[in-house]
PDB file of C-alpha atoms in Angstrom:
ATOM      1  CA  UNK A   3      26.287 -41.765 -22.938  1.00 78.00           C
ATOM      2  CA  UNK A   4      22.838 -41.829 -22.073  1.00 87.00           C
ATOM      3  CA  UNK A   5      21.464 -41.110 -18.198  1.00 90.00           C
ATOM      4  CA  UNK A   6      20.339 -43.607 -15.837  1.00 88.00           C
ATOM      5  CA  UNK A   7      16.887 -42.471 -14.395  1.00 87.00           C
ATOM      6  CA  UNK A   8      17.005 -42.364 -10.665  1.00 87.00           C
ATOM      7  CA  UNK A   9      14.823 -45.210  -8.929  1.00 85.00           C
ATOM      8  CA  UNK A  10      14.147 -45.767  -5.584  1.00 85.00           C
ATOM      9  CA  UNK A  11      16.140 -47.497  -3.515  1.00 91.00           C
ATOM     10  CA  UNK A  12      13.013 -49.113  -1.474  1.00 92.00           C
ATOM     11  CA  UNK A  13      11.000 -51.511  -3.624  1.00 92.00           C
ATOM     12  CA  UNK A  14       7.710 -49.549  -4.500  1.00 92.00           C
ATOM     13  CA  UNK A  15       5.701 -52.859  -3.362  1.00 94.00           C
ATOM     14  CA  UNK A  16       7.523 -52.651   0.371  1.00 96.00           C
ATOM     15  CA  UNK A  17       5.838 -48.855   0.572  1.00 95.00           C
ATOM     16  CA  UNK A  18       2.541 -50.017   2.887  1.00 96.00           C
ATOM     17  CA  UNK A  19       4.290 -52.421   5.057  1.00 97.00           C
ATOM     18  CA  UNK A  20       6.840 -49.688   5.705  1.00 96.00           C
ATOM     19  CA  UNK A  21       3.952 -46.921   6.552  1.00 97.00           C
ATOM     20  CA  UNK A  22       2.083 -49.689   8.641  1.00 97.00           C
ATOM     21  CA  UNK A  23       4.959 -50.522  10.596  1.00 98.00           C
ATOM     22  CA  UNK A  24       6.389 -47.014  10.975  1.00 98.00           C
ATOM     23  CA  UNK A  25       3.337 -45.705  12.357  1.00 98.00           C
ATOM     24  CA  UNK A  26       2.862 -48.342  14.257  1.00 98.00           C
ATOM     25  CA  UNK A  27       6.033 -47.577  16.344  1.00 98.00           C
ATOM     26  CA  UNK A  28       5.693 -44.002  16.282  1.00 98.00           C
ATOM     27  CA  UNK A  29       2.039 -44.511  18.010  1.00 98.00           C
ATOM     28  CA  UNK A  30       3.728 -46.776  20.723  1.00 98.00           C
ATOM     29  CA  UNK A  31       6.196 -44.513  21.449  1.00 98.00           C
ATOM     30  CA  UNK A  32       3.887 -41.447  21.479  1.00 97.00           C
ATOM     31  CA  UNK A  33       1.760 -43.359  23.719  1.00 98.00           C
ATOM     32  CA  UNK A  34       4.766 -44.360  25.934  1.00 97.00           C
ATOM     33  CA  UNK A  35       5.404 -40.413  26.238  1.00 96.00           C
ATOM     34  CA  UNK A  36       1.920 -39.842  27.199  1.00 96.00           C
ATOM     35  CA  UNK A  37       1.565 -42.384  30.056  1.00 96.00           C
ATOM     36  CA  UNK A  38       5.093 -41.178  31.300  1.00 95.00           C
ATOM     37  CA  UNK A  39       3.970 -37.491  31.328  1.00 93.00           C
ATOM     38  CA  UNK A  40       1.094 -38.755  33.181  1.00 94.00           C
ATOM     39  CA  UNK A  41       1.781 -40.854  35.216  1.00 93.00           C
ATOM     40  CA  UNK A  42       5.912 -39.026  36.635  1.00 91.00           C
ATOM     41  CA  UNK A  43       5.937 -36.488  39.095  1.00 91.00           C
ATOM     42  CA  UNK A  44       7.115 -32.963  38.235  1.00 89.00           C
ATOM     43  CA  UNK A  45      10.231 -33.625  40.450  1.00 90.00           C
ATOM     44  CA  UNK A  46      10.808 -37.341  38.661  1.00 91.00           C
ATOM     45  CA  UNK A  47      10.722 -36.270  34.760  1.00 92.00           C
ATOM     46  CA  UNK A  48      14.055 -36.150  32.771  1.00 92.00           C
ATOM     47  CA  UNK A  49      14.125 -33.478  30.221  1.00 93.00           C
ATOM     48  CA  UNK A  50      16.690 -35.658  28.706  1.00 95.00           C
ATOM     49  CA  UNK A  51      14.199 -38.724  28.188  1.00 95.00           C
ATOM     50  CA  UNK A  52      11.151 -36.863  27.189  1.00 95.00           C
ATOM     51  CA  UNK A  53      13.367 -34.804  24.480  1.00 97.00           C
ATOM     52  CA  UNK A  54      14.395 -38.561  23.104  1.00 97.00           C
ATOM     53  CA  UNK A  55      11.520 -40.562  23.017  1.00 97.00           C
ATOM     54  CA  UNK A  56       9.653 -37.405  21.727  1.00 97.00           C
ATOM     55  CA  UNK A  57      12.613 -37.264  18.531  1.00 98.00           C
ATOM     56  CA  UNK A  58      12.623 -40.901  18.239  1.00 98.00           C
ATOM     57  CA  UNK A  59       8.296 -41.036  18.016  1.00 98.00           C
ATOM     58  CA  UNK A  60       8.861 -37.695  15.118  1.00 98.00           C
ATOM     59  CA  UNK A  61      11.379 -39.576  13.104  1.00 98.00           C
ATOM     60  CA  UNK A  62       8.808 -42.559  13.006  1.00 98.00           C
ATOM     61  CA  UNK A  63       5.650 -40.722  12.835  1.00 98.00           C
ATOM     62  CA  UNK A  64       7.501 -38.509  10.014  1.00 98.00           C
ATOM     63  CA  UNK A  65       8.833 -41.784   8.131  1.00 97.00           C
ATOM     64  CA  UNK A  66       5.529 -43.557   8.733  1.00 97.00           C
ATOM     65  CA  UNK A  67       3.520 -40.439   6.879  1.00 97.00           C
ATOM     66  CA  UNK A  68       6.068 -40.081   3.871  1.00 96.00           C
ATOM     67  CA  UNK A  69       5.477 -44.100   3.045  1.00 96.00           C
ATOM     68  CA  UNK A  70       2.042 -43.231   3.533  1.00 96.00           C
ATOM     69  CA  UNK A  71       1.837 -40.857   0.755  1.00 96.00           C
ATOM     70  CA  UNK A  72       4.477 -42.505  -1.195  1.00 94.00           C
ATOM     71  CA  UNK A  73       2.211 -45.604  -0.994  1.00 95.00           C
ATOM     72  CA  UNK A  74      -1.308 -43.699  -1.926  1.00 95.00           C
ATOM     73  CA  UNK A  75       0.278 -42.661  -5.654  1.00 91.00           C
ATOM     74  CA  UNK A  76       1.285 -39.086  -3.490  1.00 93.00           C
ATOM     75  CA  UNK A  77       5.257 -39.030  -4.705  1.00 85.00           C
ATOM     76  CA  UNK A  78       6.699 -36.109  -2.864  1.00 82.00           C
TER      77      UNK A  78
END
């Protein structure tokens, strides 16, 4: 029985939409952080809220810079 080599399973062709779009978010969502760290009072922030958008704007940012790579010939 012979092995099956392991593909992805994201079409290689789909890698620089995915990094556009990826980044993309993450940047709006950083930038939403920014402007709400800006422009909240000390007494008005929720540690709850910064803690998500700041995971949520990671996971993108991190997904957006893997497709990058993937998508420059970079296969980590």
């Amino acid at each position: 029985m012979a092995a099956k080599p392991i593909g992805s399973p994201i079409p290689v062709a789909m890698y620089p939409t995915l990094s556009l779009f990826t980044l993309a978010i993450g940047l709006v969502i950083t930038a939403f952080f920014f402007i709400y760290e800006a422009t909240s009072s000390r007494k008005n922030r929720s540690l709850g809220k910064e803690l998500a958008t700041a995971a949520v704007a990671s996971v993108f940012l991190g997904f957006g810079s893997l497709f990058l790579l993937l998508a420059s010939g970079v296969y980590v």
